[in-house]
mmCIF file of C-alpha atoms in Angstrom:
data_model
loop_
_atom_site.group_PDB
_atom_site.id
_atom_site.type_symbol
_atom_site.label_atom_id
_atom_site.label_comp_id
_atom_site.label_asym_id
_atom_site.label_seq_id
_atom_site.Cartn_x
_atom_site.Cartn_y
_atom_site.Cartn_z
ATOM 1 C CA MET A 12 4.465 -29.514 18.365
ATOM 2 C CA ALA A 13 2.743 -27.108 20.725
ATOM 3 C CA GLU A 14 0.347 -24.687 19.102
ATOM 4 C CA PRO A 15 -0.223 -21.071 20.138
ATOM 5 C CA LYS A 16 -3.378 -20.402 22.101
ATOM 6 C CA GLU A 17 -6.495 -19.161 20.343
ATOM 7 C CA ARG A 18 -6.876 -15.388 20.198
ATOM 8 C CA GLY A 19 -10.168 -15.529 22.057
ATOM 9 C CA ALA A 20 -8.476 -17.158 25.033
ATOM 10 C CA LEU A 21 -6.139 -14.206 25.422
ATOM 11 C CA GLU A 22 -8.706 -11.755 26.663
ATOM 12 C CA ASN A 23 -9.203 -10.660 30.267
ATOM 13 C CA THR A 24 -5.547 -11.254 31.159
ATOM 14 C CA GLU A 25 -3.595 -8.838 33.279
ATOM 15 C CA PRO A 26 -1.718 -6.185 31.294
ATOM 16 C CA VAL A 27 1.950 -6.901 30.638
ATOM 17 C CA SER A 28 4.336 -4.275 31.922
ATOM 18 C CA GLY A 29 7.708 -3.815 33.549
ATOM 19 C CA ARG A 30 10.225 -6.605 33.182
ATOM 20 C CA ARG A 31 7.790 -9.034 31.573
ATOM 21 C CA LEU A 32 7.158 -6.541 28.791
ATOM 22 C CA GLU A 33 10.922 -6.223 28.325
ATOM 23 C CA VAL A 34 11.202 -10.010 28.177
ATOM 24 C CA LEU A 35 8.499 -10.127 25.504
ATOM 25 C CA LYS A 36 10.259 -7.410 23.516
ATOM 26 C CA ALA A 37 13.510 -9.362 23.779
ATOM 27 C CA ILE A 38 11.839 -12.546 22.536
ATOM 28 C CA VAL A 39 10.245 -10.761 19.580
ATOM 29 C CA SER A 40 13.469 -8.954 18.653
ATOM 30 C CA ASP A 41 15.666 -12.051 18.907
ATOM 31 C CA TYR A 42 13.234 -14.341 17.104
ATOM 32 C CA VAL A 43 12.729 -11.868 14.241
ATOM 33 C CA HIS A 44 16.463 -11.675 13.626
ATOM 34 C CA THR A 45 17.465 -15.294 14.290
ATOM 35 C CA ARG A 46 14.388 -17.412 13.417
ATOM 36 C CA VAL A 47 15.420 -19.541 16.411
ATOM 37 C CA PRO A 48 13.136 -20.049 19.453
ATOM 38 C CA VAL A 49 14.452 -17.863 22.258
ATOM 39 C CA ALA A 50 15.705 -19.409 25.512
ATOM 40 C CA SER A 51 15.932 -17.715 28.903
ATOM 41 C CA ARG A 52 19.742 -17.913 29.005
ATOM 42 C CA SER A 53 20.086 -16.142 25.647
ATOM 43 C CA ILE A 54 17.888 -13.306 26.924
ATOM 44 C CA VAL A 55 20.166 -12.886 29.945
ATOM 45 C CA GLU A 56 23.246 -12.899 27.705
ATOM 46 C CA ARG A 57 21.945 -10.529 25.024
ATOM 47 C CA HIS A 58 19.834 -8.077 27.026
ATOM 48 C CA SER A 59 20.655 -6.057 30.125
ATOM 49 C CA LEU A 60 17.791 -7.173 32.388
ATOM 50 C CA ASP A 61 20.074 -7.849 35.401
ATOM 51 C CA VAL A 62 18.185 -10.953 36.583
ATOM 52 C CA SER A 63 18.878 -14.693 36.599
ATOM 53 C CA PRO A 64 17.768 -17.167 33.924
ATOM 54 C CA ALA A 65 15.397 -18.663 36.517
ATOM 55 C CA THR A 66 13.637 -15.315 36.920
ATOM 56 C CA ILE A 67 13.390 -14.971 33.145
ATOM 57 C CA ARG A 68 11.907 -18.483 32.948
ATOM 58 C CA ASN A 69 9.234 -17.471 35.447
ATOM 59 C CA ASP A 70 8.405 -14.408 33.350
ATOM 60 C CA MET A 71 8.289 -16.538 30.204
ATOM 61 C CA ALA A 72 5.937 -18.999 31.909
ATOM 62 C CA ALA A 73 3.586 -16.128 32.782
ATOM 63 C CA LEU A 74 3.748 -14.770 29.233
ATOM 64 C CA GLU A 75 3.042 -18.219 27.818
ATOM 65 C CA GLU A 76 0.097 -18.728 30.179
ATOM 66 C CA ALA A 77 -1.327 -15.383 28.984
ATOM 67 C CA GLY A 78 -0.907 -16.413 25.348
ATOM 68 C CA TYR A 79 1.830 -13.976 24.302
ATOM 69 C CA ILE A 80 4.438 -16.652 23.506
ATOM 70 C CA HIS A 81 4.445 -20.399 22.929
ATOM 71 C CA GLN A 82 6.860 -23.309 22.790
ATOM 72 C CA PRO A 83 6.983 -24.783 19.278
ATOM 73 C CA TYR A 84 8.269 -28.140 20.547
ATOM 74 C CA THR A 85 9.496 -29.770 23.768
ATOM 75 C CA SER A 86 12.767 -28.438 25.190
ATOM 76 C CA ALA A 87 12.734 -25.497 22.761
ATOM 77 C CA GLY A 88 12.823 -21.829 23.583
ATOM 78 C CA ARG A 89 9.781 -19.611 23.026
ATOM 79 C CA VAL A 90 8.431 -17.750 19.992
ATOM 80 C CA PRO A 91 5.855 -14.944 19.887
ATOM 81 C CA THR A 92 2.199 -15.596 19.096
ATOM 82 C CA ASP A 93 0.068 -13.174 17.090
ATOM 83 C CA LYS A 94 -1.023 -11.663 20.392
ATOM 84 C CA GLY A 95 2.606 -11.215 21.389
ATOM 85 C CA TYR A 96 3.397 -9.430 18.150
ATOM 86 C CA ARG A 97 0.269 -7.305 18.631
ATOM 87 C CA LEU A 98 1.363 -6.144 22.067
ATOM 88 C CA PHE A 99 4.892 -5.526 20.818
ATOM 89 C CA VAL A 100 3.606 -3.327 17.975
ATOM 90 C CA ASP A 101 1.191 -1.484 20.262
ATOM 91 C CA ARG A 102 3.972 -0.712 22.744
ATOM 92 C CA ILE A 103 6.493 0.606 20.225
ATOM 93 C CA ALA A 104 7.254 3.997 21.720
ATOM 94 C CA ALA A 105 8.601 5.604 18.573
ATOM 95 C CA ILE A 106 9.208 4.585 14.982
ATOM 96 C CA LYS A 107 12.837 5.075 14.102
ATOM 97 C CA PRO A 108 13.563 7.346 11.118
ATOM 98 C CA LEU A 109 15.083 6.068 7.901
ATOM 99 C CA SER A 110 18.858 6.032 7.683
ATOM 100 C CA ALA A 111 20.675 8.641 5.601
ATOM 101 C CA ALA A 112 21.282 6.051 2.866
ATOM 102 C CA GLU A 113 17.617 5.085 2.806
ATOM 103 C CA ARG A 114 16.541 8.730 2.601
ATOM 104 C CA ARG A 115 18.905 9.285 -0.328
ATOM 105 C CA ALA A 116 17.413 6.269 -2.098
ATOM 106 C CA VAL A 117 13.888 7.641 -1.631
ATOM 107 C CA ASP A 118 14.914 11.113 -2.820
ATOM 108 C CA ALA A 119 16.573 9.633 -5.900
ATOM 109 C CA LEU A 120 13.513 7.563 -6.733
ATOM 110 C CA PHE A 121 11.063 10.445 -6.688
ATOM 111 C CA SER A 122 13.415 12.863 -8.442
ATOM 112 C CA GLN A 123 13.608 10.500 -11.432
ATOM 113 C CA ALA A 124 9.880 9.721 -11.736
ATOM 114 C CA VAL A 125 8.232 11.080 -14.880
ATOM 115 C CA ASP A 126 4.505 10.381 -14.423
ATOM 116 C CA LEU A 127 1.997 8.657 -12.173
ATOM 117 C CA ASP A 128 2.475 5.141 -13.553
ATOM 118 C CA ASP A 129 6.230 5.494 -13.218
ATOM 119 C CA VAL A 130 6.114 6.756 -9.642
ATOM 120 C CA VAL A 131 3.691 4.024 -8.489
ATOM 121 C CA HIS A 132 5.877 1.248 -9.916
ATOM 122 C CA ARG A 133 9.053 2.856 -8.549
ATOM 123 C CA THR A 134 7.431 3.151 -5.127
ATOM 124 C CA ALA A 135 6.550 -0.555 -5.067
ATOM 125 C CA ARG A 136 10.102 -1.550 -5.995
ATOM 126 C CA LEU A 137 11.682 0.770 -3.436
ATOM 127 C CA LEU A 138 9.380 -0.265 -0.581
ATOM 128 C CA ALA A 139 10.117 -3.932 -1.300
ATOM 129 C CA GLN A 140 13.858 -3.208 -1.221
ATOM 130 C CA LEU A 141 13.680 -1.214 2.009
ATOM 131 C CA THR A 142 11.626 -3.787 3.912
ATOM 132 C CA GLN A 143 12.511 -7.074 2.186
ATOM 133 C CA GLN A 144 8.770 -7.770 2.174
ATOM 134 C CA VAL A 145 6.101 -7.715 -0.532
ATOM 135 C CA ALA A 146 5.143 -4.122 -1.310
ATOM 136 C CA VAL A 147 1.648 -3.120 -2.434
ATOM 137 C CA VAL A 148 0.804 0.347 -3.787
ATOM 138 C CA GLN A 149 -2.737 1.418 -4.656
ATOM 139 C CA TYR A 150 -3.255 3.955 -7.411
ATOM 140 C CA PRO A 151 -4.686 7.250 -6.099
ATOM 141 C CA THR A 152 -8.177 8.254 -7.192
ATOM 142 C CA LEU A 153 -6.936 11.535 -8.684
ATOM 143 C CA CYS A 154 -10.317 13.224 -8.364
ATOM 144 C CA HIS A 155 -8.781 16.591 -9.182
ATOM 145 C CA ALA A 156 -6.844 15.494 -12.286
ATOM 146 C CA GLY A 157 -7.224 18.044 -15.050
ATOM 147 C CA VAL A 158 -6.788 17.962 -18.802
ATOM 148 C CA ARG A 159 -3.409 18.945 -20.185
ATOM 149 C CA HIS A 160 -4.040 18.364 -23.886
ATOM 150 C CA VAL A 161 -6.474 16.693 -26.279
ATOM 151 C CA GLU A 162 -5.293 15.339 -29.626
ATOM 152 C CA LEU A 163 -7.636 14.329 -32.461
ATOM 153 C CA VAL A 164 -6.729 11.920 -35.256
ATOM 154 C CA GLU A 165 -9.117 10.971 -38.074
ATOM 155 C CA LEU A 166 -9.137 7.196 -38.581
ATOM 156 C CA ALA A 167 -11.998 6.836 -41.054
ATOM 157 C CA GLU A 168 -14.895 8.803 -42.486
ATOM 158 C CA ARG A 169 -16.962 8.433 -39.310
ATOM 159 C CA ARG A 170 -14.286 7.467 -36.793
ATOM 160 C CA LEU A 171 -12.070 9.727 -34.735
ATOM 161 C CA LEU A 172 -9.270 8.778 -32.319
ATOM 162 C CA MET A 173 -9.205 11.090 -29.310
ATOM 163 C CA VAL A 174 -6.089 11.085 -27.107
ATOM 164 C CA VAL A 175 -6.470 12.787 -23.710
ATOM 165 C CA ILE A 176 -3.376 13.648 -21.654
ATOM 166 C CA THR A 177 -4.072 14.607 -18.048
ATOM 167 C CA ASP A 178 -1.890 16.802 -15.853
ATOM 168 C CA SER A 179 -0.882 13.645 -13.946
ATOM 169 C CA GLY A 180 0.766 12.326 -17.103
ATOM 170 C CA ARG A 181 -1.921 9.726 -17.714
ATOM 171 C CA VAL A 182 -2.722 9.068 -21.375
ATOM 172 C CA GLU A 183 -6.156 7.764 -22.381
ATOM 173 C CA GLN A 184 -7.416 6.916 -25.850
ATOM 174 C CA ARG A 185 -11.023 6.780 -26.991
ATOM 175 C CA ILE A 186 -12.651 6.061 -30.352
ATOM 176 C CA VAL A 187 -15.431 8.528 -31.144
ATOM 177 C CA GLU A 188 -18.029 7.721 -33.799
ATOM 178 C CA ALA A 189 -19.244 10.924 -35.431
ATOM 179 C CA ASP A 190 -20.163 12.519 -38.733
ATOM 180 C CA LEU A 191 -16.903 14.159 -39.812
ATOM 181 C CA ALA A 192 -18.102 15.284 -43.240
ATOM 182 C CA GLY A 193 -16.774 18.796 -43.841
ATOM 183 C CA ALA A 194 -15.190 19.001 -40.365
ATOM 184 C CA ASP A 195 -11.969 20.989 -39.996
ATOM 185 C CA LEU A 196 -9.913 18.783 -37.675
ATOM 186 C CA ALA A 197 -7.344 21.467 -36.855
ATOM 187 C CA SER A 198 -10.084 23.907 -35.881
ATOM 188 C CA LEU A 199 -11.866 21.251 -33.802
ATOM 189 C CA ARG A 200 -8.627 20.470 -31.966
ATOM 190 C CA VAL A 201 -8.130 24.123 -31.049
ATOM 191 C CA GLN A 202 -11.714 24.592 -29.886
ATOM 192 C CA VAL A 203 -11.732 21.458 -27.732
ATOM 193 C CA ASN A 204 -8.438 22.370 -26.076
ATOM 194 C CA VAL A 205 -9.599 25.914 -25.373
ATOM 195 C CA LEU A 206 -12.638 24.503 -23.566
ATOM 196 C CA CYS A 207 -10.800 21.636 -21.784
ATOM 197 C CA ALA A 208 -7.210 22.576 -20.995
ATOM 198 C CA GLY A 209 -6.553 22.920 -17.274
ATOM 199 C CA ARG A 210 -10.056 21.806 -16.320
ATOM 200 C CA THR A 211 -11.251 18.833 -14.270
ATOM 201 C CA SER A 212 -14.045 16.490 -15.340
ATOM 202 C CA ALA A 213 -16.718 18.563 -13.569
ATOM 203 C CA GLN A 214 -15.350 21.772 -15.103
ATOM 204 C CA VAL A 215 -15.320 20.225 -18.582
ATOM 205 C CA ARG A 216 -18.985 19.258 -18.175
ATOM 206 C CA ALA A 217 -19.726 22.803 -17.058
ATOM 207 C CA ALA A 218 -17.960 24.075 -20.185
ATOM 208 C CA LEU A 219 -20.668 22.437 -22.300
ATOM 209 C CA THR A 220 -22.769 25.515 -21.619
ATOM 210 C CA GLU A 221 -20.107 27.636 -23.339
ATOM 211 C CA VAL A 222 -20.327 25.721 -26.617
ATOM 212 C CA GLU A 223 -23.417 27.578 -27.797
ATOM 213 C CA HIS A 224 -21.673 30.930 -27.435
ATOM 214 C CA THR A 225 -18.113 30.080 -28.530
ATOM 215 C CA VAL A 226 -18.424 27.423 -31.238
ATOM 216 C CA ALA A 227 -19.744 27.800 -34.761
ATOM 217 C CA PRO A 228 -23.230 26.237 -35.210
ATOM 218 C CA ALA A 229 -21.931 23.612 -37.643
ATOM 219 C CA ASP A 230 -19.427 22.305 -35.082
ATOM 220 C CA ARG A 231 -21.479 22.498 -31.877
ATOM 221 C CA ASP A 232 -22.818 18.919 -31.832
ATOM 222 C CA LEU A 233 -19.407 17.418 -32.547
ATOM 223 C CA VAL A 234 -17.581 19.617 -30.014
ATOM 224 C CA SER A 235 -20.213 18.830 -27.368
ATOM 225 C CA ALA A 236 -19.803 15.094 -28.015
ATOM 226 C CA LEU A 237 -16.037 15.405 -27.692
ATOM 227 C CA LEU A 238 -16.320 17.374 -24.437
ATOM 228 C CA ARG A 239 -18.593 14.740 -22.925
ATOM 229 C CA GLU A 240 -16.059 12.068 -23.879
ATOM 230 C CA VAL A 241 -13.192 14.067 -22.331
ATOM 231 C CA ALA A 242 -15.209 14.496 -19.128
ATOM 232 C CA SER A 243 -15.828 10.754 -19.024
ATOM 233 C CA VAL A 244 -12.105 10.026 -19.392
ATOM 234 C CA THR A 245 -11.206 12.233 -16.414
ATOM 235 C CA GLU A 246 -14.195 11.246 -14.267
ATOM 236 C CA CYS A 247 -13.436 10.936 -10.549
ATOM 237 C CA GLU A 248 -13.541 7.233 -9.835
ATOM 238 C CA ALA A 249 -11.521 5.151 -7.427
ATOM 239 C CA GLU A 250 -8.705 3.380 -9.249
ATOM 240 C CA GLU A 251 -9.292 -0.360 -8.989
ATOM 241 C CA ARG A 252 -5.601 -1.060 -9.441
ATOM 242 C CA VAL A 253 -2.679 -1.982 -7.244
ATOM 243 C CA VAL A 254 0.949 -2.626 -8.060
ATOM 244 C CA VAL A 255 2.752 -5.436 -6.242
ATOM 245 C CA GLY A 256 6.531 -5.579 -5.924
ATOM 246 C CA GLY A 257 9.031 -7.906 -4.295
ATOM 247 C CA THR A 258 7.013 -11.126 -4.403
ATOM 248 C CA ALA A 259 10.305 -13.034 -4.403
ATOM 249 C CA ASN A 260 10.888 -11.746 -0.856
ATOM 250 C CA LEU A 261 7.961 -13.862 0.312
ATOM 251 C CA ALA A 262 9.389 -16.996 -1.274
ATOM 252 C CA ARG A 263 12.579 -16.502 0.727
ATOM 253 C CA CYS A 264 10.471 -16.584 3.915
ATOM 254 C CA ASN A 265 8.947 -19.975 3.099
ATOM 255 C CA THR A 266 10.086 -21.504 6.422
ATOM 256 C CA ASP A 267 8.045 -18.888 8.336
ATOM 257 C CA PHE A 268 4.794 -20.478 7.172
ATOM 258 C CA ARG A 269 3.468 -23.607 8.827
ATOM 259 C CA ARG A 270 1.365 -24.191 5.749
ATOM 260 C CA SER A 271 2.097 -23.618 2.067
ATOM 261 C CA ILE A 272 2.703 -20.041 0.905
ATOM 262 C CA THR A 273 0.635 -20.767 -2.210
ATOM 263 C CA PRO A 274 -2.617 -19.266 -0.765
ATOM 264 C CA VAL A 275 -0.691 -16.116 0.149
ATOM 265 C CA LEU A 276 0.747 -15.798 -3.361
ATOM 266 C CA GLU A 277 -2.696 -16.373 -4.864
ATOM 267 C CA ALA A 278 -4.190 -13.668 -2.618
ATOM 268 C CA LEU A 279 -1.507 -11.229 -3.756
ATOM 269 C CA GLU A 280 -2.386 -11.971 -7.376
ATOM 270 C CA GLU A 281 -6.045 -11.236 -6.695
ATOM 271 C CA ASN A 282 -6.278 -7.466 -6.679
ATOM 272 C CA VAL A 283 -9.783 -7.687 -5.243
ATOM 273 C CA VAL A 284 -8.432 -9.063 -1.938
ATOM 274 C CA LEU A 285 -5.845 -6.298 -1.599
ATOM 275 C CA LEU A 286 -8.283 -3.571 -2.637
ATOM 276 C CA ARG A 287 -10.832 -4.807 -0.105
ATOM 277 C CA LEU A 288 -8.211 -4.684 2.627
ATOM 278 C CA PHE A 289 -7.160 -1.168 1.663
ATOM 279 C CA THR A 290 -10.796 -0.070 1.643
ATOM 280 C CA GLU A 291 -11.162 -1.310 5.230
ATOM 281 C CA MET A 292 -8.075 0.575 6.426
ATOM 282 C CA ASP A 293 -8.313 3.836 8.334
ATOM 283 C CA ARG A 294 -6.975 6.980 6.754
ATOM 284 C CA SER A 295 -4.479 7.131 9.584
ATOM 285 C CA ASP A 296 -0.751 7.595 9.859
ATOM 286 C CA ILE A 297 -0.050 3.863 9.925
ATOM 287 C CA GLU A 298 -1.989 0.669 10.632
ATOM 288 C CA VAL A 299 -0.805 -2.868 11.385
ATOM 289 C CA ARG A 300 -2.913 -6.014 11.065
ATOM 290 C CA ILE A 301 -1.422 -9.250 12.349
ATOM 291 C CA GLY A 302 -2.475 -12.777 11.397
ATOM 292 C CA ALA A 303 -6.225 -13.312 11.730
ATOM 293 C CA GLU A 304 -6.733 -9.531 12.013
ATOM 294 C CA THR A 305 -6.452 -9.348 8.200
ATOM 295 C CA GLY A 306 -9.825 -11.079 8.004
ATOM 296 C CA HIS A 307 -8.699 -13.391 5.184
ATOM 297 C CA GLU A 308 -7.877 -17.044 5.808
ATOM 298 C CA GLU A 309 -5.225 -17.083 3.092
ATOM 299 C CA LEU A 310 -3.396 -14.264 4.879
ATOM 300 C CA ALA A 311 -3.756 -15.716 8.389
ATOM 301 C CA GLU A 312 0.000 -16.248 8.733
ATOM 302 C CA THR A 313 0.954 -12.814 7.455
ATOM 303 C CA SER A 314 0.995 -9.258 8.723
ATOM 304 C CA LEU A 315 -0.044 -6.180 6.769
ATOM 305 C CA ILE A 316 1.410 -2.735 7.465
ATOM 306 C CA THR A 317 -0.259 0.147 5.634
ATOM 307 C CA ALA A 318 -0.315 3.924 5.508
ATOM 308 C CA ALA A 319 -2.484 6.369 3.619
ATOM 309 C CA TYR A 320 -0.930 8.783 1.150
ATOM 310 C CA GLY A 321 -2.088 11.638 -1.031
ATOM 311 C CA GLY A 322 -4.497 14.406 -0.127
ATOM 312 C CA ALA A 323 -8.196 14.943 0.382
ATOM 313 C CA ASN A 324 -8.872 14.443 -3.335
ATOM 314 C CA SER A 325 -6.418 11.663 -4.088
ATOM 315 C CA MET A 326 -6.354 9.366 -1.076
ATOM 316 C CA ALA A 327 -4.936 5.865 -1.459
ATOM 317 C CA HIS A 328 -2.889 3.339 0.527
ATOM 318 C CA LEU A 329 0.431 1.614 0.286
ATOM 319 C CA GLY A 330 1.986 -1.033 2.479
ATOM 320 C CA VAL A 331 3.844 -4.284 2.879
ATOM 321 C CA VAL A 332 2.769 -7.881 3.377
ATOM 322 C CA GLY A 333 5.028 -10.451 4.999
ATOM 323 C CA PRO A 334 5.172 -13.248 7.559
ATOM 324 C CA THR A 335 4.202 -12.353 11.115
ATOM 325 C CA ARG A 336 7.895 -12.780 11.968
ATOM 326 C CA MET A 337 8.972 -9.440 10.514
ATOM 327 C CA ASP A 338 10.984 -6.477 11.705
ATOM 328 C CA TYR A 339 7.965 -4.324 12.617
ATOM 329 C CA PRO A 340 9.810 -1.126 13.665
ATOM 330 C CA ALA A 341 11.862 -1.052 10.449
ATOM 331 C CA ALA A 342 8.915 -1.940 8.200
ATOM 332 C CA MET A 343 6.644 0.629 9.878
ATOM 333 C CA ALA A 344 9.326 3.303 9.482
ATOM 334 C CA ALA A 345 9.742 2.547 5.780
ATOM 335 C CA VAL A 346 5.994 2.449 5.057
ATOM 336 C CA ARG A 347 5.340 5.730 6.860
ATOM 337 C CA ALA A 348 8.323 7.505 5.301
ATOM 338 C CA VAL A 349 7.566 6.392 1.739
ATOM 339 C CA ALA A 350 3.889 7.370 2.139
ATOM 340 C CA SER A 351 4.977 10.816 3.328
ATOM 341 C CA TYR A 352 7.423 11.256 0.449
ATOM 342 C CA LEU A 353 4.831 10.109 -2.085
ATOM 343 C CA SER A 354 2.230 12.530 -0.693
ATOM 344 C CA ARG A 355 4.677 15.432 -1.012
ATOM 345 C CA PHE A 356 5.639 14.357 -4.527
ATOM 346 C CA LEU A 357 2.026 14.212 -5.696
ATOM 347 C CA GLY A 358 1.307 17.598 -4.128
ATOM 348 C CA ALA A 359 4.400 19.240 -5.603
ATOM 349 C CA HIS A 360 3.640 17.920 -9.076
ATOM 350 C CA ASP A 361 -0.122 18.466 -8.819
ATOM 351 C CA LEU A 362 -0.699 14.799 -9.677
#
């Protein structure tokens, strides 16, 4: 079986343009949809290039010499290499929009979401359905999340359960150890909410200066302790979480991997690998990494398509992972569209 050329050997070759570029595009398109190595005669029959199979064979020989395609075995047609996919992606003139049915599905998803956790999980499921690849959605940092409500529940003589609900719908619980002797829990609840409601972590910390002037002396230490705990709950920190959806799609592509898909599945289970990749991504409209470009050996036979979503204070990434033989235009369109919808949803709901 012939192997594709090393990436390093592909440099300093003449740029591909004109008919040869069209031949490469035809090979990528046909191979993605058929999984069958593409022969010169099939290109002539399926694509309007108005040349003979012999001419196409000459173009294919030049593309193979430059490392853009290779012959998987003797007498077979040609399949794209990573470099061929890279050129194909780089030369995509425009990303087609989602179909009307796909847009309706996206609209329906976001209209039914109730909070941040719900929308992140729904987004992963939808993106996997749209692309038939593995979808990965990173939680946004939510630096500007504010406090919606604080609830206090006495558990024991010196133990208080504090429940903080943010304006993103996130619910956090903390146990606070404090001297509750003689404390009026209803009054404490009112005072804490007056000082916290609608405020971000930094604003809650700033509100500590108000305690001396607005809270009775007997309650000041306890209220201050509660405010510091609320501020800690809503602190601006990058979310070290991702949600993965559609892993079964990868299993259905088992024949696209020369080696076992087990390392790929293990990498998807390790959030640290995905988070590191997202950290390396640009905050650009869309980014595609093919094969070795991912920088991880276990993902060397996959491609990663990502886009940033959110705003200046809540930036995160989402994307899809799949075999290098994927429908790049369709996957790029879905990733970009879903990222755009999710950004608008977060902005509209102040999440």
